[in-house]
Tab-separated table of C-alpha atoms and ligand atoms in Angstrom:
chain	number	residue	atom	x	y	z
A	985	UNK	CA	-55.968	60.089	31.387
A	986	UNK	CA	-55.286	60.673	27.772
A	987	UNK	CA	-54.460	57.574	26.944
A	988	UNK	CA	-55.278	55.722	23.823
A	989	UNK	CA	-56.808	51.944	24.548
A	990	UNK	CA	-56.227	51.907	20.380
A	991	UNK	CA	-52.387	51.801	21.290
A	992	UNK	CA	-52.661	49.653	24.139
A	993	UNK	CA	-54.263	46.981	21.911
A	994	UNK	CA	-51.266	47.106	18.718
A	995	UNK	CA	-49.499	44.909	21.177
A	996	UNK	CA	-50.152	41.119	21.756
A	997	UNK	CA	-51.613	40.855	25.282
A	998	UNK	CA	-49.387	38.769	27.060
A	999	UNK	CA	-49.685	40.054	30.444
A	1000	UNK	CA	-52.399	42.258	31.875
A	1001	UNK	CA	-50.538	45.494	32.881
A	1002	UNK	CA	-51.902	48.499	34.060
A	1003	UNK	CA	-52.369	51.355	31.797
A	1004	UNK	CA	-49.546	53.444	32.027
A	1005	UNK	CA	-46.397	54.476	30.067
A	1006	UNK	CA	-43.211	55.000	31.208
A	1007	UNK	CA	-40.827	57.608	29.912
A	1008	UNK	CA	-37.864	58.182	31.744
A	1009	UNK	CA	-35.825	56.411	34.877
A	1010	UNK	CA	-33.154	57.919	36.649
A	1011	UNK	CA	-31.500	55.378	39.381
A	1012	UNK	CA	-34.206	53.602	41.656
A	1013	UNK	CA	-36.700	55.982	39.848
A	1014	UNK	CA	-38.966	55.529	36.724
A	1015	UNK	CA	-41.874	58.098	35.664
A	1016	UNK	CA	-44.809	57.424	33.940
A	1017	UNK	CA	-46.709	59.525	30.760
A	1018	UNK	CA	-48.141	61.930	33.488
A	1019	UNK	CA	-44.834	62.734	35.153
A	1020	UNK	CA	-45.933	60.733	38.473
A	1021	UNK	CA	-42.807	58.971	39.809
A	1022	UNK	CA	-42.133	55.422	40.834
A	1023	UNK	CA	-39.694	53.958	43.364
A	1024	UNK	CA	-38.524	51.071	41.548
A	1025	UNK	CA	-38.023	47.498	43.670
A	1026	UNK	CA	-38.447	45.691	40.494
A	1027	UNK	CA	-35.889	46.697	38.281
A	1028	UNK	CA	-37.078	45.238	35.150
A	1029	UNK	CA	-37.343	41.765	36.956
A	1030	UNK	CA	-33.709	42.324	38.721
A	1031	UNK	CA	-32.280	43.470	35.622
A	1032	UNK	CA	-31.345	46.507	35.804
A	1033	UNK	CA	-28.227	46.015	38.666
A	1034	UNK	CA	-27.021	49.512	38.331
A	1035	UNK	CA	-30.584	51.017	37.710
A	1036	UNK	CA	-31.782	52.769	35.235
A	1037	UNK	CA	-29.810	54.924	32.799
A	1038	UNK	CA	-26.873	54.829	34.781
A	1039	UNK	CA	-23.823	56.381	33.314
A	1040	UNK	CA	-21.512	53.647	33.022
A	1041	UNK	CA	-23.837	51.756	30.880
A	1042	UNK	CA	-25.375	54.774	28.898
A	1043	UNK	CA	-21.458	55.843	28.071
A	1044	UNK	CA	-20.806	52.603	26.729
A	1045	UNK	CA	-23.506	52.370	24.449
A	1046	UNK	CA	-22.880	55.582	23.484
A	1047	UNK	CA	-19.040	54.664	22.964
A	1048	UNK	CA	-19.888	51.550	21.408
A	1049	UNK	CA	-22.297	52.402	19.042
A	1050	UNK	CA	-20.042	54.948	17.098
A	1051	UNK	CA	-17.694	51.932	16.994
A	1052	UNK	CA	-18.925	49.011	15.542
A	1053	UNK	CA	-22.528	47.722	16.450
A	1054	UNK	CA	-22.301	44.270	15.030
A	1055	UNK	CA	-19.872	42.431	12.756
A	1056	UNK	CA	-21.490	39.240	13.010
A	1057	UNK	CA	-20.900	36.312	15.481
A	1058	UNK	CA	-18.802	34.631	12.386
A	1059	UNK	CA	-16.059	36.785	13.605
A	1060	UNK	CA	-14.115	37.945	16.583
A	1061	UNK	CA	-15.014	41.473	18.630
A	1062	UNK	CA	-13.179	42.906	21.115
A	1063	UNK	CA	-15.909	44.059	23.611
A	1064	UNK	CA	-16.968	40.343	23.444
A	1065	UNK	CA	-13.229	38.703	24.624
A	1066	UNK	CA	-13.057	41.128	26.822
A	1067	UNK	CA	-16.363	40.185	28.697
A	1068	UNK	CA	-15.511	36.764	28.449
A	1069	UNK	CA	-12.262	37.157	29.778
A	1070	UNK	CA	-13.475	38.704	32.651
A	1071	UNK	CA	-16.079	36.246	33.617
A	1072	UNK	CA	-13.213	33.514	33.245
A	1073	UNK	CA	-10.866	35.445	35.520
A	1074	UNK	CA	-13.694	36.032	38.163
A	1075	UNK	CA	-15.295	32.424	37.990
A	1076	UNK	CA	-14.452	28.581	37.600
A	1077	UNK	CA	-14.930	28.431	34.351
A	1078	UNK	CA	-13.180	28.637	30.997
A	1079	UNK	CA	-15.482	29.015	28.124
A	1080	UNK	CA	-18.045	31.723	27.511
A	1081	UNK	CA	-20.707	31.714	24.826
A	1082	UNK	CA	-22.816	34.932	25.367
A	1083	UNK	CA	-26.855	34.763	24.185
A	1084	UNK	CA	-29.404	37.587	24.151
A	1085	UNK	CA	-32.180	36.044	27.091
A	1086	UNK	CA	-31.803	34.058	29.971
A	1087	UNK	CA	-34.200	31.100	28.103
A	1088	UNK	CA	-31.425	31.299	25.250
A	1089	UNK	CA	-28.424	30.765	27.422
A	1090	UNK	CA	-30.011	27.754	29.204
A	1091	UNK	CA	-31.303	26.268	25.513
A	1092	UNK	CA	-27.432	26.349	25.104
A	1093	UNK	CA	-26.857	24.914	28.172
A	1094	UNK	CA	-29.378	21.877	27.856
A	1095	UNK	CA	-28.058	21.648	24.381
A	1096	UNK	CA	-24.268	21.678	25.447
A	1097	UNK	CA	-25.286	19.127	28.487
A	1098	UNK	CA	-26.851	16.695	25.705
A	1099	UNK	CA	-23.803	16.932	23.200
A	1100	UNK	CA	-21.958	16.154	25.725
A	1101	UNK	CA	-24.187	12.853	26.492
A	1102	UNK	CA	-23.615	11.921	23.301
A	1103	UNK	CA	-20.207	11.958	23.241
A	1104	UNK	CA	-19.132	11.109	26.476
A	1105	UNK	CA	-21.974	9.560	28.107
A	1106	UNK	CA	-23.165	7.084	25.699
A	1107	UNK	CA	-26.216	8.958	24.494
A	1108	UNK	CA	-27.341	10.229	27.696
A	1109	UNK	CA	-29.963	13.348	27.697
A	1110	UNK	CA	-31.660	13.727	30.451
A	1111	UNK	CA	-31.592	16.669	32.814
A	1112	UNK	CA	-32.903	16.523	36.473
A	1113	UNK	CA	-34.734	19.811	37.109
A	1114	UNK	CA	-36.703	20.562	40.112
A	1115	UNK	CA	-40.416	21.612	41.009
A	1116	UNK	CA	-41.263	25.330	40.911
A	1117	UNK	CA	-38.224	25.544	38.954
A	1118	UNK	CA	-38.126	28.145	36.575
A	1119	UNK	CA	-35.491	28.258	33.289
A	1120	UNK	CA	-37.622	30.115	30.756
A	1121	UNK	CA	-40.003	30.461	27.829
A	1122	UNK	CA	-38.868	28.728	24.964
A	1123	UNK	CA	-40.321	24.885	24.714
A	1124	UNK	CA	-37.295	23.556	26.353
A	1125	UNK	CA	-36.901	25.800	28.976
A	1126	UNK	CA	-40.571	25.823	29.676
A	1127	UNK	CA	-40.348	21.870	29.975
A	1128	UNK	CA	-37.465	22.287	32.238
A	1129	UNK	CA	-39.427	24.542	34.619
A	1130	UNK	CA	-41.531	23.034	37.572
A	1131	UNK	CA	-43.895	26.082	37.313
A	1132	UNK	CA	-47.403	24.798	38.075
A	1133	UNK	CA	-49.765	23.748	34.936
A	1134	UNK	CA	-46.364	24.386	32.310
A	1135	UNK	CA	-46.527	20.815	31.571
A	1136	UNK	CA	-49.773	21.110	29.954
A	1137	UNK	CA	-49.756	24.594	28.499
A	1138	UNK	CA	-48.420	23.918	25.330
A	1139	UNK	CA	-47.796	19.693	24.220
A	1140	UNK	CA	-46.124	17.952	23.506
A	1141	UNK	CA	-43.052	19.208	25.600
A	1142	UNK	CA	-39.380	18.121	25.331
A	1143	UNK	CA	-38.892	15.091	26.500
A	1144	UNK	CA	-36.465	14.455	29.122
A	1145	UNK	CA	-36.667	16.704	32.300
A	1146	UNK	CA	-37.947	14.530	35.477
A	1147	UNK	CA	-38.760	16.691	38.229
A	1148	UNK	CA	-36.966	16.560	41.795
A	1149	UNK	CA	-37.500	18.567	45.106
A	1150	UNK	CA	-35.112	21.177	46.181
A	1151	UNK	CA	-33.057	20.515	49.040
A	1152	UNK	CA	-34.153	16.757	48.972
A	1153	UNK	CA	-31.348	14.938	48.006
A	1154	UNK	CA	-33.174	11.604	48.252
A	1155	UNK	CA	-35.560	12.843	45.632
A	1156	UNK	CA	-32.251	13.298	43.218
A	1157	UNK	CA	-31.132	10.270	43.694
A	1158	UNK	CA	-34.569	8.213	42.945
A	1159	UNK	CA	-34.510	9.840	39.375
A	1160	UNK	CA	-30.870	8.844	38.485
A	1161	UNK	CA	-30.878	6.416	35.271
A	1162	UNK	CA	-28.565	4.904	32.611
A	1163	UNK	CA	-30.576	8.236	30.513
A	1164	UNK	CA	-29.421	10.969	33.259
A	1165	UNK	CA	-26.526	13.546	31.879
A	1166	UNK	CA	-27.140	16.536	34.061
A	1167	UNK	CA	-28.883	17.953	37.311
A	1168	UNK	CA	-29.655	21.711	36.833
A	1169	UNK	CA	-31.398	24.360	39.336
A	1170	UNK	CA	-31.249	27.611	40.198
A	1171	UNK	CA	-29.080	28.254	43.427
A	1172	UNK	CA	-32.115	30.221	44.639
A	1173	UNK	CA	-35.573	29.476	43.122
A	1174	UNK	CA	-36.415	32.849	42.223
A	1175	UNK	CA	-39.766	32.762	40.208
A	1176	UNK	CA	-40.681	30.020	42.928
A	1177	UNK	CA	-40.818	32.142	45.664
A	1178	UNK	CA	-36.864	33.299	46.434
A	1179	UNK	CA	-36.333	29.695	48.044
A	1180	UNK	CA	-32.933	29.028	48.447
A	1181	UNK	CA	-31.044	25.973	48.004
A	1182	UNK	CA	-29.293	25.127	51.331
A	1183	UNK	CA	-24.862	25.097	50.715
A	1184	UNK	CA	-25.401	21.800	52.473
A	1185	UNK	CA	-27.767	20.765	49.053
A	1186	UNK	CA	-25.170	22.233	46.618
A	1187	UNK	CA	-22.372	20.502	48.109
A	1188	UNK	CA	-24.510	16.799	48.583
A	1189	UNK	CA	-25.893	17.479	44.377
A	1190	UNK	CA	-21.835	17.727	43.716
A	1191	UNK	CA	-20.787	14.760	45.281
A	1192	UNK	CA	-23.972	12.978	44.160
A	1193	UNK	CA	-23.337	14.082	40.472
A	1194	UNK	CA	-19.505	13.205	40.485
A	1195	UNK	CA	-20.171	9.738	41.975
A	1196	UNK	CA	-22.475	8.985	38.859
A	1197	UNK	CA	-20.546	11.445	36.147
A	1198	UNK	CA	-23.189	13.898	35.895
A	1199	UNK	CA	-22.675	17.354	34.700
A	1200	UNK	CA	-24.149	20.187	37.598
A	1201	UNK	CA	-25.472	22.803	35.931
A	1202	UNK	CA	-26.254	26.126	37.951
A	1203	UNK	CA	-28.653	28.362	36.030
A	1204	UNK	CA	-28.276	32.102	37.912
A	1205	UNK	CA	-29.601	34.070	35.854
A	1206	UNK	CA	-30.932	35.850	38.750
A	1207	UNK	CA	-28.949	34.835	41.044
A	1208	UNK	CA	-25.445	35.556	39.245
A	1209	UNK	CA	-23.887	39.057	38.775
A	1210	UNK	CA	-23.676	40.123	42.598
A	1211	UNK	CA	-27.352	39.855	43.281
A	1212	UNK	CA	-27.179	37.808	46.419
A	1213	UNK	CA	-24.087	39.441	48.060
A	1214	UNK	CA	-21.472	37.422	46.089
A	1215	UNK	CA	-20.761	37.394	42.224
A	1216	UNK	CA	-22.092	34.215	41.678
A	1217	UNK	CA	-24.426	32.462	44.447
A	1218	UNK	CA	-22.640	28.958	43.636
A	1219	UNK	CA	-19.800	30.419	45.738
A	1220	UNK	CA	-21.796	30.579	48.819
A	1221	UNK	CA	-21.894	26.823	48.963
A	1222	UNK	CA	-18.187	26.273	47.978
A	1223	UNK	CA	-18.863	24.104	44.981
A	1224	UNK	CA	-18.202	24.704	41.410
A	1225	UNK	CA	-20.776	23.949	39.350
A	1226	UNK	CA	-19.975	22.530	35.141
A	1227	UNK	CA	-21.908	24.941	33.586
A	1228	UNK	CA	-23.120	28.013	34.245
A	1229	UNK	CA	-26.139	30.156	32.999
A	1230	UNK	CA	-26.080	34.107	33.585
A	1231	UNK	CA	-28.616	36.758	32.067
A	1232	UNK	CA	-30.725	39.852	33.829
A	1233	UNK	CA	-28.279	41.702	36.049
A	1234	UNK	CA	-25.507	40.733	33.296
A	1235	UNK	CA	-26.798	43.205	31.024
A	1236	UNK	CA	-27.637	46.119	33.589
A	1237	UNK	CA	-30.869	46.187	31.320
A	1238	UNK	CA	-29.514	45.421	27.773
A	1239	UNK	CA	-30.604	42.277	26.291
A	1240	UNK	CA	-27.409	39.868	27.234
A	1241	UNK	CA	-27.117	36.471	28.436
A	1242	UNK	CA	-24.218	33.721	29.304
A	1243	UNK	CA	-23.807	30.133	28.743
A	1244	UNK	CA	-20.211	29.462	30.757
A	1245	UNK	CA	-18.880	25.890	30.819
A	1246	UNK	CA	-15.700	24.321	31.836
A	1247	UNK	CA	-12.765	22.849	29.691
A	1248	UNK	CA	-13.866	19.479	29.729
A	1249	UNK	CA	-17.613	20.417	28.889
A	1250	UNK	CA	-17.483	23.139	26.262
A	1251	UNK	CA	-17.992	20.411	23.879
A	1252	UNK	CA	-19.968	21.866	21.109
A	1253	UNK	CA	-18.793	21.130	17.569
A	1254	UNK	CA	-18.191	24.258	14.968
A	1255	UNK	CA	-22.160	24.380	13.794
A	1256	UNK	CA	-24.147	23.298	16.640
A	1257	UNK	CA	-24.796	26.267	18.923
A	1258	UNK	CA	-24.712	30.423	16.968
A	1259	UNK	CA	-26.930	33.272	16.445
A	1260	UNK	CA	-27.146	36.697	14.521
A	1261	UNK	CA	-26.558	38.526	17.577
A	1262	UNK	CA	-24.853	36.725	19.576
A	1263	UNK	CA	-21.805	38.492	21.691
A	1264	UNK	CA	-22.325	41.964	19.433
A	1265	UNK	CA	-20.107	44.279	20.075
A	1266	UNK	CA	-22.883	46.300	21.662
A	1267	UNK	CA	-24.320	44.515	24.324
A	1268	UNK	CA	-21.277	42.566	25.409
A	1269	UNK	CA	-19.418	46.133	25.971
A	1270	UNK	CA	-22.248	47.330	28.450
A	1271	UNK	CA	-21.217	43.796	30.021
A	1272	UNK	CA	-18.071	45.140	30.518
A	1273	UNK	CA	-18.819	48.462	32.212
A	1274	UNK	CA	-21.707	46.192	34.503
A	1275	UNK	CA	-19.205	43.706	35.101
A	1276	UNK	CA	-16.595	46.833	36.045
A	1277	UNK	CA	-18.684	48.417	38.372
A	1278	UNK	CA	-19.593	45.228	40.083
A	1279	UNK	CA	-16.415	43.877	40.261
A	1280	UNK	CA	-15.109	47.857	41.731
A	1281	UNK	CA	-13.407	47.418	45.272
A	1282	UNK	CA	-16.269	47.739	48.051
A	1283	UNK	CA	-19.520	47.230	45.619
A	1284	UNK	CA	-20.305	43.837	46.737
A	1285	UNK	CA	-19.824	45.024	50.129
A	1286	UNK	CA	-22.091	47.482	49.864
A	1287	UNK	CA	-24.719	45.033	48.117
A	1288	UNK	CA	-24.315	43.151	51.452
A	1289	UNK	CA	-24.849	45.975	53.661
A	1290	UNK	CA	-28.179	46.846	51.835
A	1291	UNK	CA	-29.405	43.727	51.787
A	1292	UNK	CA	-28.580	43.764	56.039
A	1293	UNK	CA	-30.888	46.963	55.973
A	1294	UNK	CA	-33.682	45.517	54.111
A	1295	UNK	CA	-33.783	42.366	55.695
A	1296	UNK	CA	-33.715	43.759	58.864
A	1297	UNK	CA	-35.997	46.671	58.282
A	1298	UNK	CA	-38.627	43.629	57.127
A	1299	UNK	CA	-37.970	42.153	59.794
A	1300	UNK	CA	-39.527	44.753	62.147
A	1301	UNK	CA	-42.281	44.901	59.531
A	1302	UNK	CA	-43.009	41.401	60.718
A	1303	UNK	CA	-43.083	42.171	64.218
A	1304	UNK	CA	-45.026	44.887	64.141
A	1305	UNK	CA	-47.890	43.508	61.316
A	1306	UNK	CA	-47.690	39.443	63.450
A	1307	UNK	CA	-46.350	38.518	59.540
A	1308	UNK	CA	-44.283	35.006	58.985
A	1309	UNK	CA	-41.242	36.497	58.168
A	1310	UNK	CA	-38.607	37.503	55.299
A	1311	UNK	CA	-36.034	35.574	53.815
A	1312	UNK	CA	-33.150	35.763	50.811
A	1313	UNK	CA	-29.831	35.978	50.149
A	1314	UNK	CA	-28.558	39.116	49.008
A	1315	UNK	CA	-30.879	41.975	47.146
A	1316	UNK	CA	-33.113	38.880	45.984
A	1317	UNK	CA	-35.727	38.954	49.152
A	1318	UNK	CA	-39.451	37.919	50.052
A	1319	UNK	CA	-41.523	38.926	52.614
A	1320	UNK	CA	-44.043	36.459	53.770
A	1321	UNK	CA	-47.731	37.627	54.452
A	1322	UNK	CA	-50.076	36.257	56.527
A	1323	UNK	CA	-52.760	35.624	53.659
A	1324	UNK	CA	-52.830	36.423	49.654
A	1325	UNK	CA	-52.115	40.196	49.783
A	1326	UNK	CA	-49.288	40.237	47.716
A	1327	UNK	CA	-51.480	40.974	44.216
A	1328	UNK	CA	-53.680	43.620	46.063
A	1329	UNK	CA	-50.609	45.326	47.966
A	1330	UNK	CA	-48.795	45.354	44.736
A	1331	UNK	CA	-51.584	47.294	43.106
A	1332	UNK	CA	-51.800	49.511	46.054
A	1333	UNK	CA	-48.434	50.453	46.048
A	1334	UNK	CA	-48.516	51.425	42.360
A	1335	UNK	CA	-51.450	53.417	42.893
A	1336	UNK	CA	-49.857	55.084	45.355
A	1337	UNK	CA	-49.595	59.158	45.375
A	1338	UNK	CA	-48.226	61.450	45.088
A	1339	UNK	CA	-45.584	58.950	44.557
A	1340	UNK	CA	-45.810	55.088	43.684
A	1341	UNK	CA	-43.681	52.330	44.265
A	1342	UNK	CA	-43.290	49.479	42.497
A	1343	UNK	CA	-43.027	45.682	43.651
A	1344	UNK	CA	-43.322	42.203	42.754
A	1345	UNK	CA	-45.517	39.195	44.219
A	1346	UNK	CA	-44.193	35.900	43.093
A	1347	UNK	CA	-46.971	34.190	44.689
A	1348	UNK	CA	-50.167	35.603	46.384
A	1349	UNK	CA	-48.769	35.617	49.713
A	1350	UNK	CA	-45.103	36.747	48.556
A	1351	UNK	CA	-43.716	40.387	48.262
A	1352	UNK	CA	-40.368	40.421	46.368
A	1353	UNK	CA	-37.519	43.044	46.194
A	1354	UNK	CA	-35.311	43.153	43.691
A	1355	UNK	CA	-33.775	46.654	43.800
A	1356	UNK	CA	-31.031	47.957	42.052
A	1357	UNK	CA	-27.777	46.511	43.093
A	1358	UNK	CA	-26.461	50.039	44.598
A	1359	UNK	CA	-29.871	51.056	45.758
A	1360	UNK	CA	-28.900	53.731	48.797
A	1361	UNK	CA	-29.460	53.498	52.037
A	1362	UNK	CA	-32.591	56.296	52.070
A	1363	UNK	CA	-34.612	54.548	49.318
A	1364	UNK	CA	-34.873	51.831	51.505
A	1365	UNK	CA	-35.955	53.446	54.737
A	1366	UNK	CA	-38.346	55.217	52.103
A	1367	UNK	CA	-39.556	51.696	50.808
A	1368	UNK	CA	-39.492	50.331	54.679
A	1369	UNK	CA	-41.909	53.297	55.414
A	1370	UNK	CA	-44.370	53.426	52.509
A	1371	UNK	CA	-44.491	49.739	52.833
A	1372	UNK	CA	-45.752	49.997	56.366
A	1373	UNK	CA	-48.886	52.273	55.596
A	1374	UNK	CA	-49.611	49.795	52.592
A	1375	UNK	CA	-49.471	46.760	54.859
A	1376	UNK	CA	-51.810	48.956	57.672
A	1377	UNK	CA	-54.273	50.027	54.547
A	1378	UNK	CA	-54.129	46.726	52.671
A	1379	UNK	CA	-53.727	43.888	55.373
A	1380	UNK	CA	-55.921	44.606	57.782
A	1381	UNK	CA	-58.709	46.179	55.693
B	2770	PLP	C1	-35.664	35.294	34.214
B	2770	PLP	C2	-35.102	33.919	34.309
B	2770	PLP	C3	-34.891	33.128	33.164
B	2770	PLP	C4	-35.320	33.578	31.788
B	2770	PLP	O1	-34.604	34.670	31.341
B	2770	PLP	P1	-35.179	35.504	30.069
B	2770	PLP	O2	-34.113	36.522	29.810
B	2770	PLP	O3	-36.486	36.086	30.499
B	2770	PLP	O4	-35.334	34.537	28.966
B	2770	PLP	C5	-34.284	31.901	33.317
B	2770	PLP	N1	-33.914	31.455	34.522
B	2770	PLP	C6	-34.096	32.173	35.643
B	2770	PLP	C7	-33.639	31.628	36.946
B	2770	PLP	C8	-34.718	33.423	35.582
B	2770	PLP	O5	-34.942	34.123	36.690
């Protein structure tokens, strides 16, 4: 390999990764510095929900970018209302303020939550958030995970985020206070694990939080943009939520995020919430051609048909290997192993030739799939089958 450790090491090591480049992606595809290819069931960390360089998006950039790039967030663009517009339209609620990470949009949305605490709730700031949650990277966000060992990594953290168990409604309830302005979770823990919250949770955390006027605050991230077979996974439970967090698949790769928020809630004095880049001209028209293609006639239909094939397809995985099982909603899926595997099957599947494939192991004994959102029907059986003579070489070794 001519590779040069000296470049490797220019970059702050936040992450071991392995030691290759990538140079190109086409669809489910990526390729690395040596021209080896790689079927892709990461995507970026389900970001990139039309794959990579697909046309819609690379046409608006390209479109874009002869336009206007950025005219500052002091002033109106047109790419920008019409994103916003559309998420309005599609979605139960009415304001949009669009951010460049996930973290970002739910700083906004912890920030919006505790304005509107101050004005409505008599100071009120806290913000019920739930073990193995996880919001982002920034100190708030970090302190509003549940991620194991976060609470120590870097103190003090922000005060105000007491911990509650998903799909306990009991263990809501016991951390209700004079203090408490919001609940917020993700409608399926992805970084936990792909645990979803049950409809039967969503719709007991609305009542819960409209008996005591507390704001419910859905932070999909990964969950939103069509990921789990609808546009936004709040609507599987038939609730709608106060605020609303959307980043990843929002972008199709592009560095965008949401912070959506009812009427009554977008509360946020001129001053309190900005940023150089936020809702450029840019980024917020490759929202628009994302937000096109998922919103064509018959997409999300065909997102749920995948997702049929995969989960079934793991299924049979499970019957054959004696594994515990699979489980998800949508093209956000696990499949459970019957010991720690996950880091060495990941590995293995990398290393794979002549062709690699690429996966994800939220925990040690977790394999997660997060393809792109029109991922065809073939690179699935292909995953299904490479994924059996990985679980033959690596499981049972
Ligand atoms: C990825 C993720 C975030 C953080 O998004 P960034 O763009 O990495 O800051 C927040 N919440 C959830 C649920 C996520 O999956």
């Amino acid at each position: 390999m001519s590779m040069h450790r000296k470049g490797f090491d220019a970059l702050m090591e936040i992450i071991a990764r392995p030691e290759l480049i990538f140079v190109r992606g086409q669809g489910s595809w990526l390729e690395d510095h040596a021209g080896k290819r790689y079927l892709d069931f990461v995507q970026g960390w389900a970001v990139n929900s039309l794959g990579h360089q697909a046309p819609e998006i690379v046409a608006a950039l390209e479109r874009q970018a002869r336009l206007l790039i950025n005219p500052s967030a002091a002033f109106y663009n047109q790419p920008a209302i019409d994103l916003a517009l559309r998420l309005v339209q599609a979605s139960c609620f009415d304001r949009i303020f669009f951010a460049n990470s996930g973290a970002e949009a739910n700083e906004g949305a912890i920030k919006l939550a505790r304005k509107w605490g101050q004005k409505h709730r008599d100071g009120a700031y806290r913000i019920i958030t739930f073990e193995h949650a996880f919001h982002g990277r920034t100190l708030a966000t970090m302190s509003a995970s549940g991620k194991e060992g976060w609470d120590r990594k870097f103190p003090p953290q922000v005060e105000g985020f007491p911990k509650a168990r998903l799909n306990d409604l009991a263990s809501v309830r016991a951390l209700i206070d004079e203090q408490t302005v919001a609940v917020m979770l993700e409608p399926v823990q992805g970084e936990g694990g792909v645990i979803p919250a049950t409809p039967a949770f969503m719709q007991a955390l609305r009542s819960l939080t409209r008996e005591h006027g507390l704001l419910l605050i859905v932070d999909e991230v990964q969950t939103g943009m069509g990921r789990t077979g609808r546009l936004f996974a709040y609507q599987h439970a038939d609730v709608e939520p106060d605020i609303m967090t959307l980043g990843k698949g929002i972008g199709g790769g592009v560095p965008l995020a949401a912070l959506c928020a009812r009427e009554a809630v977008s509360c946020f004095d001129p001053g309190d919430q900005g940023g150089t880049y936020n809702g450029n001209p840019l980024m917020t028209a490759v929202g628009v051609a994302v937000f096109d293609a998922l919103t064509a006639p018959g997409f999300l239909d065909d997102v749920n048909a995948r997702a049929q094939l995969l989960s079934t397809g793991l299924l049979s995985l499970c019957e054959k290997w004696g594994l515990p099982g699979e489980r998800g909603l949508g093209l956000l899926r696990v499949l459970e192993l019957d010991g720690d595997h996950g880091p060495a099957l990941v590995e293995a599947a990398r290393e794979r030739s002549p062709e690699g494939l690429l996966l994800n192991s939220p925990r040690n004994n977790l394999l997660r799939f997060m393809p792109a959102l029109n991922v065809t029907a073939d690179e699935i059986e292909t995953l299904l089958k490479w994924l059996d003579g990985l679980i033959g070489q690596v499981c049972t070794a």
